[in-house]
PDB file of N, CA and C in Angstrom:
ATOM      1  N   MET A   1      33.982  -3.487  27.646  1.00  0.00           N
ATOM      2  CA  MET A   1      33.479  -2.664  26.552  1.00  0.00           C
ATOM      3  C   MET A   1      34.341  -2.813  25.396  1.00  0.00           C
ATOM      4  N   GLY A   2      33.668  -3.014  24.168  1.00  0.00           N
ATOM      5  CA  GLY A   2      34.272  -3.187  22.862  1.00  0.00           C
ATOM      6  C   GLY A   2      34.965  -2.073  22.201  1.00  0.00           C
ATOM      7  N   ARG A   3      35.460  -2.270  21.044  1.00  0.00           N
ATOM      8  CA  ARG A   3      36.125  -1.278  20.333  1.00  0.00           C
ATOM      9  C   ARG A   3      35.381  -0.750  19.294  1.00  0.00           C
ATOM     10  N   ASN A   4      34.137  -1.171  19.025  1.00  0.00           N
ATOM     11  CA  ASN A   4      33.022  -0.904  17.963  1.00  0.00           C
ATOM     12  C   ASN A   4      33.648  -1.004  16.650  1.00  0.00           C
ATOM     13  N   ILE A   5      34.447  -2.118  16.373  1.00  0.00           N
ATOM     14  CA  ILE A   5      34.894  -2.536  15.122  1.00  0.00           C
ATOM     15  C   ILE A   5      33.949  -3.535  14.586  1.00  0.00           C
ATOM     16  N   ARG A   6      33.392  -3.279  13.320  1.00  0.00           N
ATOM     17  CA  ARG A   6      32.477  -4.311  12.764  1.00  0.00           C
ATOM     18  C   ARG A   6      33.140  -5.621  12.467  1.00  0.00           C
ATOM     19  N   GLN A   7      32.494  -6.491  13.100  1.00  0.00           N
ATOM     20  CA  GLN A   7      33.138  -8.004  12.848  1.00  0.00           C
ATOM     21  C   GLN A   7      32.276  -8.728  11.760  1.00  0.00           C
ATOM     22  N   LEU A   8      31.039  -8.559  11.672  1.00  0.00           N
ATOM     23  CA  LEU A   8      30.122  -9.334  10.777  1.00  0.00           C
ATOM     24  C   LEU A   8      28.789  -8.617  10.513  1.00  0.00           C
ATOM     25  N   ILE A   9      28.235  -8.820   9.366  1.00  0.00           N
ATOM     26  CA  ILE A   9      26.761  -8.443   9.137  1.00  0.00           C
ATOM     27  C   ILE A   9      26.080  -9.837   8.842  1.00  0.00           C
ATOM     28  N   PHE A  10      25.078 -10.138   9.665  1.00  0.00           N
ATOM     29  CA  PHE A  10      24.452 -11.418   9.535  1.00  0.00           C
ATOM     30  C   PHE A  10      22.917 -11.300   9.290  1.00  0.00           C
ATOM     31  N   ASP A  11      22.391 -12.051   8.362  1.00  0.00           N
ATOM     32  CA  ASP A  11      21.027 -11.952   7.877  1.00  0.00           C
ATOM     33  C   ASP A  11      20.206 -13.026   8.666  1.00  0.00           C
ATOM     34  N   PHE A  12      19.380 -12.722   9.596  1.00  0.00           N
ATOM     35  CA  PHE A  12      18.560 -13.723  10.363  1.00  0.00           C
ATOM     36  C   PHE A  12      17.326 -13.957   9.536  1.00  0.00           C
ATOM     37  N   HIS A  13      16.746 -13.076   8.934  1.00  0.00           N
ATOM     38  CA  HIS A  13      15.531 -13.334   8.140  1.00  0.00           C
ATOM     39  C   HIS A  13      15.679 -12.412   6.836  1.00  0.00           C
ATOM     40  N   THR A  14      15.329 -12.737   5.623  1.00  0.00           N
ATOM     41  CA  THR A  14      15.334 -12.069   4.477  1.00  0.00           C
ATOM     42  C   THR A  14      13.984 -12.224   3.732  1.00  0.00           C
ATOM     43  N   ASN A  15      13.216 -11.049   3.668  1.00  0.00           N
ATOM     44  CA  ASN A  15      11.882 -11.216   3.070  1.00  0.00           C
ATOM     45  C   ASN A  15      11.065 -12.311   3.529  1.00  0.00           C
ATOM     46  N   GLN A  16      10.947 -12.441   4.920  1.00  0.00           N
ATOM     47  CA  GLN A  16      10.303 -13.579   5.568  1.00  0.00           C
ATOM     48  C   GLN A  16       8.831 -13.182   5.545  1.00  0.00           C
ATOM     49  N   ASP A  17       7.934 -14.194   5.193  1.00  0.00           N
ATOM     50  CA  ASP A  17       6.502 -13.996   5.233  1.00  0.00           C
ATOM     51  C   ASP A  17       5.663 -14.925   6.047  1.00  0.00           C
ATOM     52  N   ALA A  18       6.456 -15.695   6.891  1.00  0.00           N
ATOM     53  CA  ALA A  18       5.867 -16.628   7.846  1.00  0.00           C
ATOM     54  C   ALA A  18       6.658 -16.939   9.038  1.00  0.00           C
ATOM     55  N   ALA A  19       6.002 -17.474  10.093  1.00  0.00           N
ATOM     56  CA  ALA A  19       6.787 -17.785  11.334  1.00  0.00           C
ATOM     57  C   ALA A  19       8.004 -18.651  11.090  1.00  0.00           C
ATOM     58  N   SER A  20       9.089 -18.270  11.683  1.00  0.00           N
ATOM     59  CA  SER A  20      10.314 -19.116  11.428  1.00  0.00           C
ATOM     60  C   SER A  20      11.324 -18.843  12.646  1.00  0.00           C
ATOM     61  N   ASP A  21      12.229 -19.875  12.916  1.00  0.00           N
ATOM     62  CA  ASP A  21      13.188 -19.664  13.950  1.00  0.00           C
ATOM     63  C   ASP A  21      14.273 -18.756  13.376  1.00  0.00           C
ATOM     64  N   GLY A  22      14.463 -18.722  12.118  1.00  0.00           N
ATOM     65  CA  GLY A  22      15.594 -17.834  11.457  1.00  0.00           C
ATOM     66  C   GLY A  22      16.847 -18.524  11.644  1.00  0.00           C
ATOM     67  N   LYS A  23      17.898 -17.927  10.981  1.00  0.00           N
ATOM     68  CA  LYS A  23      19.198 -18.466  11.028  1.00  0.00           C
ATOM     69  C   LYS A  23      19.917 -18.263  12.410  1.00  0.00           C
ATOM     70  N   GLU A  24      20.630 -19.249  12.694  1.00  0.00           N
ATOM     71  CA  GLU A  24      21.448 -19.225  13.965  1.00  0.00           C
ATOM     72  C   GLU A  24      22.841 -18.535  13.874  1.00  0.00           C
ATOM     73  N   LEU A  25      23.205 -17.555  14.647  1.00  0.00           N
ATOM     74  CA  LEU A  25      24.436 -16.991  14.733  1.00  0.00           C
ATOM     75  C   LEU A  25      25.319 -17.594  15.639  1.00  0.00           C
ATOM     76  N   SER A  26      26.523 -18.226  15.469  1.00  0.00           N
ATOM     77  CA  SER A  26      27.462 -18.608  16.408  1.00  0.00           C
ATOM     78  C   SER A  26      28.331 -17.470  16.889  1.00  0.00           C
ATOM     79  N   ILE A  27      28.369 -17.103  18.077  1.00  0.00           N
ATOM     80  CA  ILE A  27      28.924 -16.056  18.648  1.00  0.00           C
ATOM     81  C   ILE A  27      30.423 -16.375  19.055  1.00  0.00           C
ATOM     82  N   SER A  28      31.512 -15.566  18.557  1.00  0.00           N
ATOM     83  CA  SER A  28      32.826 -15.854  18.833  1.00  0.00           C
ATOM     84  C   SER A  28      33.288 -14.823  20.017  1.00  0.00           C
ATOM     85  N   SER A  29      34.435 -14.953  20.368  1.00  0.00           N
ATOM     86  CA  SER A  29      34.992 -14.191  21.561  1.00  0.00           C
ATOM     87  C   SER A  29      35.089 -12.699  21.182  1.00  0.00           C
ATOM     88  N   ASN A  30      35.241 -12.365  19.836  1.00  0.00           N
ATOM     89  CA  ASN A  30      35.420 -10.989  19.419  1.00  0.00           C
ATOM     90  C   ASN A  30      34.032 -10.335  19.227  1.00  0.00           C
ATOM     91  N   MET A  31      32.992 -10.957  19.465  1.00  0.00           N
ATOM     92  CA  MET A  31      31.644 -10.283  19.123  1.00  0.00           C
ATOM     93  C   MET A  31      31.025  -9.914  20.575  1.00  0.00           C
ATOM     94  N   VAL A  32      30.864  -8.509  20.741  1.00  0.00           N
ATOM     95  CA  VAL A  32      30.407  -8.054  21.855  1.00  0.00           C
ATOM     96  C   VAL A  32      28.898  -7.463  21.909  1.00  0.00           C
ATOM     97  N   ASN A  33      28.599  -6.635  20.786  1.00  0.00           N
ATOM     98  CA  ASN A  33      27.363  -6.076  20.698  1.00  0.00           C
ATOM     99  C   ASN A  33      26.710  -6.217  19.251  1.00  0.00           C
ATOM    100  N   MET A  34      25.450  -6.239  19.197  1.00  0.00           N
ATOM    101  CA  MET A  34      24.771  -6.225  17.834  1.00  0.00           C
ATOM    102  C   MET A  34      23.743  -5.235  17.701  1.00  0.00           C
ATOM    103  N   ILE A  35      23.720  -4.572  16.579  1.00  0.00           N
ATOM    104  CA  ILE A  35      22.469  -3.723  16.307  1.00  0.00           C
ATOM    105  C   ILE A  35      21.741  -4.462  15.209  1.00  0.00           C
ATOM    106  N   ILE A  36      20.367  -4.787  15.714  1.00  0.00           N
ATOM    107  CA  ILE A  36      19.541  -5.580  14.872  1.00  0.00           C
ATOM    108  C   ILE A  36      18.679  -4.461  14.090  1.00  0.00           C
ATOM    109  N   ALA A  37      18.650  -4.659  12.767  1.00  0.00           N
ATOM    110  CA  ALA A  37      17.755  -3.587  11.942  1.00  0.00           C
ATOM    111  C   ALA A  37      16.630  -4.547  11.470  1.00  0.00           C
ATOM    112  N   VAL A  38      15.399  -4.115  11.592  1.00  0.00           N
ATOM    113  CA  VAL A  38      14.232  -4.721  11.236  1.00  0.00           C
ATOM    114  C   VAL A  38      13.556  -3.799  10.300  1.00  0.00           C
ATOM    115  N   THR A  39      13.403  -4.374   9.085  1.00  0.00           N
ATOM    116  CA  THR A  39      12.852  -3.528   7.792  1.00  0.00           C
ATOM    117  C   THR A  39      11.643  -4.396   7.182  1.00  0.00           C
ATOM    118  N   GLY A  40      10.952  -3.816   6.306  1.00  0.00           N
ATOM    119  CA  GLY A  40       9.913  -4.357   5.523  1.00  0.00           C
ATOM    120  C   GLY A  40       8.685  -3.760   5.762  1.00  0.00           C
ATOM    121  N   ASN A  41       7.561  -4.424   5.054  1.00  0.00           N
ATOM    122  CA  ASN A  41       6.204  -3.832   5.140  1.00  0.00           C
ATOM    123  C   ASN A  41       5.226  -4.805   5.996  1.00  0.00           C
ATOM    124  N   ALA A  42       5.890  -5.608   6.797  1.00  0.00           N
ATOM    125  CA  ALA A  42       5.097  -6.568   7.709  1.00  0.00           C
ATOM    126  C   ALA A  42       4.302  -5.826   8.650  1.00  0.00           C
ATOM    127  N   GLU A  43       3.183  -6.425   9.041  1.00  0.00           N
ATOM    128  CA  GLU A  43       2.266  -5.835  10.109  1.00  0.00           C
ATOM    129  C   GLU A  43       1.904  -7.007  10.954  1.00  0.00           C
ATOM    130  N   GLY A  44       1.599  -6.749  12.190  1.00  0.00           N
ATOM    131  CA  GLY A  44       1.304  -7.650  13.249  1.00  0.00           C
ATOM    132  C   GLY A  44       2.366  -8.839  13.498  1.00  0.00           C
ATOM    133  N   PHE A  45       3.515  -8.292  13.635  1.00  0.00           N
ATOM    134  CA  PHE A  45       4.588  -9.323  13.798  1.00  0.00           C
ATOM    135  C   PHE A  45       5.252  -9.204  15.112  1.00  0.00           C
ATOM    136  N   LYS A  46       5.753 -10.439  15.604  1.00  0.00           N
ATOM    137  CA  LYS A  46       6.435 -10.630  16.800  1.00  0.00           C
ATOM    138  C   LYS A  46       7.747 -11.214  16.633  1.00  0.00           C
ATOM    139  N   LEU A  47       8.869 -10.484  16.933  1.00  0.00           N
ATOM    140  CA  LEU A  47      10.147 -11.239  16.868  1.00  0.00           C
ATOM    141  C   LEU A  47      10.683 -11.381  18.306  1.00  0.00           C
ATOM    142  N   ILE A  48      11.289 -12.466  18.636  1.00  0.00           N
ATOM    143  CA  ILE A  48      11.909 -12.832  19.874  1.00  0.00           C
ATOM    144  C   ILE A  48      13.243 -13.009  19.788  1.00  0.00           C
ATOM    145  N   PRO A  49      14.185 -12.063  20.411  1.00  0.00           N
ATOM    146  CA  PRO A  49      15.646 -12.344  20.437  1.00  0.00           C
ATOM    147  C   PRO A  49      15.978 -13.433  21.347  1.00  0.00           C
ATOM    148  N   GLU A  50      16.648 -14.482  21.041  1.00  0.00           N
ATOM    149  CA  GLU A  50      16.899 -15.595  21.962  1.00  0.00           C
ATOM    150  C   GLU A  50      18.348 -15.865  21.824  1.00  0.00           C
ATOM    151  N   VAL A  51      18.934 -16.477  23.036  1.00  0.00           N
ATOM    152  CA  VAL A  51      20.386 -16.813  23.200  1.00  0.00           C
ATOM    153  C   VAL A  51      20.619 -18.077  23.804  1.00  0.00           C
ATOM    154  N   LYS A  52      21.772 -18.714  23.657  1.00  0.00           N
ATOM    155  CA  LYS A  52      22.232 -19.904  24.366  1.00  0.00           C
ATOM    156  C   LYS A  52      23.448 -19.431  25.092  1.00  0.00           C
ATOM    157  N   SER A  53      23.703 -20.029  26.255  1.00  0.00           N
ATOM    158  CA  SER A  53      25.003 -19.685  26.993  1.00  0.00           C
ATOM    159  C   SER A  53      25.882 -20.812  26.842  1.00  0.00           C
ATOM    160  N   ASN A  54      25.688 -21.940  26.281  1.00  0.00           N
ATOM    161  CA  ASN A  54      26.344 -22.948  25.840  1.00  0.00           C
ATOM    162  C   ASN A  54      25.767 -23.795  24.851  1.00  0.00           C
ATOM    163  N   ASP A  55      26.410 -24.746  24.169  1.00  0.00           N
ATOM    164  CA  ASP A  55      25.894 -25.276  23.016  1.00  0.00           C
ATOM    165  C   ASP A  55      24.770 -26.386  23.348  1.00  0.00           C
ATOM    166  N   THR A  56      24.699 -26.849  24.679  1.00  0.00           N
ATOM    167  CA  THR A  56      23.668 -27.874  24.930  1.00  0.00           C
ATOM    168  C   THR A  56      22.402 -27.196  25.648  1.00  0.00           C
ATOM    169  N   ASP A  57      22.594 -25.804  25.929  1.00  0.00           N
ATOM    170  CA  ASP A  57      21.531 -24.920  26.441  1.00  0.00           C
ATOM    171  C   ASP A  57      20.227 -24.970  25.556  1.00  0.00           C
ATOM    172  N   THR A  58      19.167 -24.607  26.081  1.00  0.00           N
ATOM    173  CA  THR A  58      17.911 -24.344  25.198  1.00  0.00           C
ATOM    174  C   THR A  58      17.963 -22.743  25.038  1.00  0.00           C
ATOM    175  N   TYR A  59      17.323 -22.319  23.998  1.00  0.00           N
ATOM    176  CA  TYR A  59      17.117 -20.937  23.734  1.00  0.00           C
ATOM    177  C   TYR A  59      16.307 -20.194  24.774  1.00  0.00           C
ATOM    178  N   THR A  60      16.689 -19.044  25.185  1.00  0.00           N
ATOM    179  CA  THR A  60      16.052 -18.233  26.173  1.00  0.00           C
ATOM    180  C   THR A  60      15.892 -16.715  25.576  1.00  0.00           C
ATOM    181  N   ALA A  61      14.729 -16.223  25.812  1.00  0.00           N
ATOM    182  CA  ALA A  61      14.553 -14.762  25.333  1.00  0.00           C
ATOM    183  C   ALA A  61      15.317 -13.888  26.199  1.00  0.00           C
ATOM    184  N   VAL A  62      15.893 -12.756  25.515  1.00  0.00           N
ATOM    185  CA  VAL A  62      16.645 -11.754  26.224  1.00  0.00           C
ATOM    186  C   VAL A  62      16.188 -10.414  25.694  1.00  0.00           C
ATOM    187  N   GLY A  63      16.365  -9.448  26.600  1.00  0.00           N
ATOM    188  CA  GLY A  63      16.051  -7.969  26.242  1.00  0.00           C
ATOM    189  C   GLY A  63      16.919  -7.371  25.305  1.00  0.00           C
ATOM    190  N   VAL A  64      16.342  -6.345  24.493  1.00  0.00           N
ATOM    191  CA  VAL A  64      17.102  -5.650  23.550  1.00  0.00           C
ATOM    192  C   VAL A  64      16.501  -4.180  23.799  1.00  0.00           C
ATOM    193  N   VAL A  65      17.330  -3.248  23.388  1.00  0.00           N
ATOM    194  CA  VAL A  65      17.094  -1.660  23.714  1.00  0.00           C
ATOM    195  C   VAL A  65      16.724  -1.177  22.235  1.00  0.00           C
ATOM    196  N   ASN A  66      15.573  -0.563  22.210  1.00  0.00           N
ATOM    197  CA  ASN A  66      15.099   0.194  20.987  1.00  0.00           C
ATOM    198  C   ASN A  66      16.187   1.441  20.931  1.00  0.00           C
ATOM    199  N   VAL A  67      16.860   1.622  19.954  1.00  0.00           N
ATOM    200  CA  VAL A  67      17.818   2.722  19.937  1.00  0.00           C
ATOM    201  C   VAL A  67      17.143   4.082  19.722  1.00  0.00           C
ATOM    202  N   ASP A  68      15.816   4.229  19.369  1.00  0.00           N
ATOM    203  CA  ASP A  68      15.102   5.356  19.272  1.00  0.00           C
ATOM    204  C   ASP A  68      14.494   5.811  20.461  1.00  0.00           C
ATOM    205  N   THR A  69      13.982   4.780  21.218  1.00  0.00           N
ATOM    206  CA  THR A  69      13.208   5.242  22.478  1.00  0.00           C
ATOM    207  C   THR A  69      13.944   4.866  23.804  1.00  0.00           C
ATOM    208  N   TYR A  70      14.859   3.972  23.691  1.00  0.00           N
ATOM    209  CA  TYR A  70      15.652   3.470  24.817  1.00  0.00           C
ATOM    210  C   TYR A  70      14.790   2.442  25.663  1.00  0.00           C
ATOM    211  N   ASP A  71      13.600   1.956  25.095  1.00  0.00           N
ATOM    212  CA  ASP A  71      12.787   1.166  25.905  1.00  0.00           C
ATOM    213  C   ASP A  71      13.474  -0.349  25.789  1.00  0.00           C
ATOM    214  N   ILE A  72      13.316  -1.134  26.877  1.00  0.00           N
ATOM    215  CA  ILE A  72      13.893  -2.491  26.844  1.00  0.00           C
ATOM    216  C   ILE A  72      12.792  -3.565  26.721  1.00  0.00           C
ATOM    217  N   SER A  73      13.014  -4.467  25.945  1.00  0.00           N
ATOM    218  CA  SER A  73      11.820  -5.492  25.765  1.00  0.00           C
ATOM    219  C   SER A  73      12.452  -6.795  25.213  1.00  0.00           C
ATOM    220  N   SER A  74      11.866  -7.904  25.561  1.00  0.00           N
ATOM    221  CA  SER A  74      12.259  -9.207  24.994  1.00  0.00           C
ATOM    222  C   SER A  74      11.548  -9.486  23.752  1.00  0.00           C
ATOM    223  N   MET A  75      10.848  -8.474  23.239  1.00  0.00           N
ATOM    224  CA  MET A  75      10.089  -8.791  22.009  1.00  0.00           C
ATOM    225  C   MET A  75      10.099  -7.565  21.128  1.00  0.00           C
ATOM    226  N   ILE A  76      10.181  -7.688  19.836  1.00  0.00           N
ATOM    227  CA  ILE A  76      10.279  -6.695  18.821  1.00  0.00           C
ATOM    228  C   ILE A  76       8.956  -6.725  17.941  1.00  0.00           C
ATOM    229  N   THR A  77       8.351  -5.654  17.930  1.00  0.00           N
ATOM    230  CA  THR A  77       6.931  -5.536  17.197  1.00  0.00           C
ATOM    231  C   THR A  77       6.984  -4.394  16.110  1.00  0.00           C
ATOM    232  N   ALA A  78       8.100  -3.741  15.828  1.00  0.00           N
ATOM    233  CA  ALA A  78       8.032  -2.664  14.964  1.00  0.00           C
ATOM    234  C   ALA A  78       9.403  -2.523  14.164  1.00  0.00           C
ATOM    235  N   ASN A  79       9.305  -2.040  12.965  1.00  0.00           N
ATOM    236  CA  ASN A  79      10.500  -1.806  12.365  1.00  0.00           C
ATOM    237  C   ASN A  79      11.416  -0.824  13.065  1.00  0.00           C
ATOM    238  N   GLY A  80      12.846  -0.904  12.967  1.00  0.00           N
ATOM    239  CA  GLY A  80      13.616  -0.059  13.603  1.00  0.00           C
ATOM    240  C   GLY A  80      14.971  -0.767  13.939  1.00  0.00           C
ATOM    241  N   LYS A  81      15.636  -0.005  14.782  1.00  0.00           N
ATOM    242  CA  LYS A  81      16.983  -0.544  15.234  1.00  0.00           C
ATOM    243  C   LYS A  81      16.985  -0.815  16.762  1.00  0.00           C
ATOM    244  N   TYR A  82      17.674  -2.020  17.078  1.00  0.00           N
ATOM    245  CA  TYR A  82      17.697  -2.452  18.376  1.00  0.00           C
ATOM    246  C   TYR A  82      19.146  -2.992  18.846  1.00  0.00           C
ATOM    247  N   LYS A  83      19.480  -2.675  19.989  1.00  0.00           N
ATOM    248  CA  LYS A  83      20.824  -3.128  20.429  1.00  0.00           C
ATOM    249  C   LYS A  83      20.637  -4.339  21.335  1.00  0.00           C
ATOM    250  N   MET A  84      21.665  -5.232  21.085  1.00  0.00           N
ATOM    251  CA  MET A  84      21.702  -6.503  21.830  1.00  0.00           C
ATOM    252  C   MET A  84      23.049  -6.808  22.315  1.00  0.00           C
ATOM    253  N   GLU A  85      23.194  -7.022  23.554  1.00  0.00           N
ATOM    254  CA  GLU A  85      24.481  -7.512  24.040  1.00  0.00           C
ATOM    255  C   GLU A  85      24.860  -8.993  23.761  1.00  0.00           C
ATOM    256  N   LEU A  86      25.976  -9.300  23.459  1.00  0.00           N
ATOM    257  CA  LEU A  86      26.402 -10.793  23.039  1.00  0.00           C
ATOM    258  C   LEU A  86      27.303 -11.391  24.021  1.00  0.00           C
ATOM    259  N   GLU A  87      27.770 -10.622  24.972  1.00  0.00           N
ATOM    260  CA  GLU A  87      28.842 -11.136  26.059  1.00  0.00           C
ATOM    261  C   GLU A  87      28.226 -12.376  26.721  1.00  0.00           C
ATOM    262  N   GLY A  88      29.032 -13.405  26.877  1.00  0.00           N
ATOM    263  CA  GLY A  88      28.667 -14.640  27.603  1.00  0.00           C
ATOM    264  C   GLY A  88      27.773 -15.516  26.940  1.00  0.00           C
ATOM    265  N   TYR A  89      27.318 -15.309  25.659  1.00  0.00           N
ATOM    266  CA  TYR A  89      26.418 -16.200  24.967  1.00  0.00           C
ATOM    267  C   TYR A  89      27.316 -17.008  23.779  1.00  0.00           C
ATOM    268  N   THR A  90      26.712 -18.181  23.486  1.00  0.00           N
ATOM    269  CA  THR A  90      27.382 -18.811  22.278  1.00  0.00           C
ATOM    270  C   THR A  90      26.627 -18.837  21.024  1.00  0.00           C
ATOM    271  N   LYS A  91      25.456 -18.649  21.048  1.00  0.00           N
ATOM    272  CA  LYS A  91      24.660 -18.523  19.972  1.00  0.00           C
ATOM    273  C   LYS A  91      23.382 -17.751  20.053  1.00  0.00           C
ATOM    274  N   CYS A  92      22.903 -17.202  18.973  1.00  0.00           N
ATOM    275  CA  CYS A  92      21.793 -16.399  19.105  1.00  0.00           C
ATOM    276  C   CYS A  92      20.946 -16.515  17.840  1.00  0.00           C
ATOM    277  N   ARG A  93      19.584 -16.186  17.999  1.00  0.00           N
ATOM    278  CA  ARG A  93      18.623 -16.109  16.832  1.00  0.00           C
ATOM    279  C   ARG A  93      17.623 -15.154  17.077  1.00  0.00           C
ATOM    280  N   ILE A  94      16.912 -14.751  16.025  1.00  0.00           N
ATOM    281  CA  ILE A  94      15.789 -13.776  16.145  1.00  0.00           C
ATOM    282  C   ILE A  94      14.637 -14.607  15.731  1.00  0.00           C
ATOM    283  N   ARG A  95      13.840 -15.110  16.575  1.00  0.00           N
ATOM    284  CA  ARG A  95      12.777 -15.934  16.042  1.00  0.00           C
ATOM    285  C   ARG A  95      11.476 -15.045  15.646  1.00  0.00           C
ATOM    286  N   LEU A  96      11.033 -15.387  14.544  1.00  0.00           N
ATOM    287  CA  LEU A  96       9.680 -14.727  14.174  1.00  0.00           C
ATOM    288  C   LEU A  96       8.534 -15.585  14.537  1.00  0.00           C
ATOM    289  N   GLU A  97       7.867 -15.222  15.693  1.00  0.00           N
ATOM    290  CA  GLU A  97       6.805 -15.939  16.324  1.00  0.00           C
ATOM    291  C   GLU A  97       5.517 -15.908  15.622  1.00  0.00           C
ATOM    292  N   GLU A  98       5.277 -14.485  15.169  1.00  0.00           N
ATOM    293  CA  GLU A  98       4.100 -14.423  14.373  1.00  0.00           C
ATOM    294  C   GLU A  98       4.210 -13.325  13.297  1.00  0.00           C
ATOM    295  N   LEU A  99       3.228 -13.419  12.363  1.00  0.00           N
ATOM    296  CA  LEU A  99       3.272 -12.251  11.322  1.00  0.00           C
ATOM    297  C   LEU A  99       1.879 -12.343  10.650  1.00  0.00           C
ATOM    298  N   SER A 100       1.210 -11.179  10.659  1.00  0.00           N
ATOM    299  CA  SER A 100      -0.075 -11.187  10.010  1.00  0.00           C
ATOM    300  C   SER A 100      -0.096 -10.836   8.538  1.00  0.00           C
ATOM    301  N   THR A 101       0.729  -9.907   7.949  1.00  0.00           N
ATOM    302  CA  THR A 101       0.697  -9.591   6.546  1.00  0.00           C
ATOM    303  C   THR A 101       2.086  -9.100   6.225  1.00  0.00           C
ATOM    304  N   GLY A 102       2.426  -9.230   5.087  1.00  0.00           N
ATOM    305  CA  GLY A 102       3.661  -8.551   4.475  1.00  0.00           C
ATOM    306  C   GLY A 102       4.813  -9.484   4.731  1.00  0.00           C
ATOM    307  N   THR A 103       6.043  -8.811   4.494  1.00  0.00           N
ATOM    308  CA  THR A 103       7.351  -9.481   4.716  1.00  0.00           C
ATOM    309  C   THR A 103       8.287  -8.551   5.514  1.00  0.00           C
ATOM    310  N   LEU A 104       9.281  -9.199   6.135  1.00  0.00           N
ATOM    311  CA  LEU A 104      10.278  -8.476   6.862  1.00  0.00           C
ATOM    312  C   LEU A 104      11.597  -9.091   6.757  1.00  0.00           C
ATOM    313  N   SER A 105      12.498  -8.214   7.032  1.00  0.00           N
ATOM    314  CA  SER A 105      14.017  -8.667   7.010  1.00  0.00           C
ATOM    315  C   SER A 105      14.585  -8.248   8.255  1.00  0.00           C
ATOM    316  N   VAL A 106      15.464  -9.048   8.852  1.00  0.00           N
ATOM    317  CA  VAL A 106      16.146  -8.931  10.134  1.00  0.00           C
ATOM    318  C   VAL A 106      17.656  -9.091   9.853  1.00  0.00           C
ATOM    319  N   ARG A 107      18.541  -8.022  10.066  1.00  0.00           N
ATOM    320  CA  ARG A 107      19.846  -8.138   9.887  1.00  0.00           C
ATOM    321  C   ARG A 107      20.636  -7.538  11.093  1.00  0.00           C
ATOM    322  N   GLY A 108      21.599  -8.345  11.521  1.00  0.00           N
ATOM    323  CA  GLY A 108      22.406  -7.892  12.574  1.00  0.00           C
ATOM    324  C   GLY A 108      23.724  -7.478  12.219  1.00  0.00           C
ATOM    325  N   THR A 109      24.159  -6.240  12.703  1.00  0.00           N
ATOM    326  CA  THR A 109      25.566  -5.859  12.631  1.00  0.00           C
ATOM    327  C   THR A 109      26.378  -6.002  13.860  1.00  0.00           C
ATOM    328  N   ILE A 110      27.315  -6.842  13.957  1.00  0.00           N
ATOM    329  CA  ILE A 110      27.938  -7.201  15.124  1.00  0.00           C
ATOM    330  C   ILE A 110      29.374  -6.562  15.305  1.00  0.00           C
ATOM    331  N   THR A 111      29.559  -5.984  16.469  1.00  0.00           N
ATOM    332  CA  THR A 111      30.832  -5.276  16.598  1.00  0.00           C
ATOM    333  C   THR A 111      31.555  -5.878  17.913  1.00  0.00           C
ATOM    334  N   ASP A 112      32.939  -5.526  17.951  1.00  0.00           N
ATOM    335  CA  ASP A 112      33.617  -6.092  19.137  1.00  0.00           C
ATOM    336  C   ASP A 112      33.786  -5.076  20.142  1.00  0.00           C
TER     337      ASP A 112
END
């Protein structure tokens, strides 16, 4: 379990209005947890949190916890905050698979 000291704030998507893989975060040994904040006026969107366990691995979807409802899912379809574990992974991204209208931003706050 980490010490809850902020290590980094990382923008995966900023005012995104179309499907995109988003920016890739390289995870270091002092990165344990991440709170993902999804904001904007987008509707009909699907975000997929994905990770790699080594640099030659392919991306795999992982579950995140909605901090309001405690529901666990490997897909984000609403604005809000979500918790994601980073231990054991080398890279992550939040892929925007689809978006009907509007724009959204996805920012991760990473702690140790």
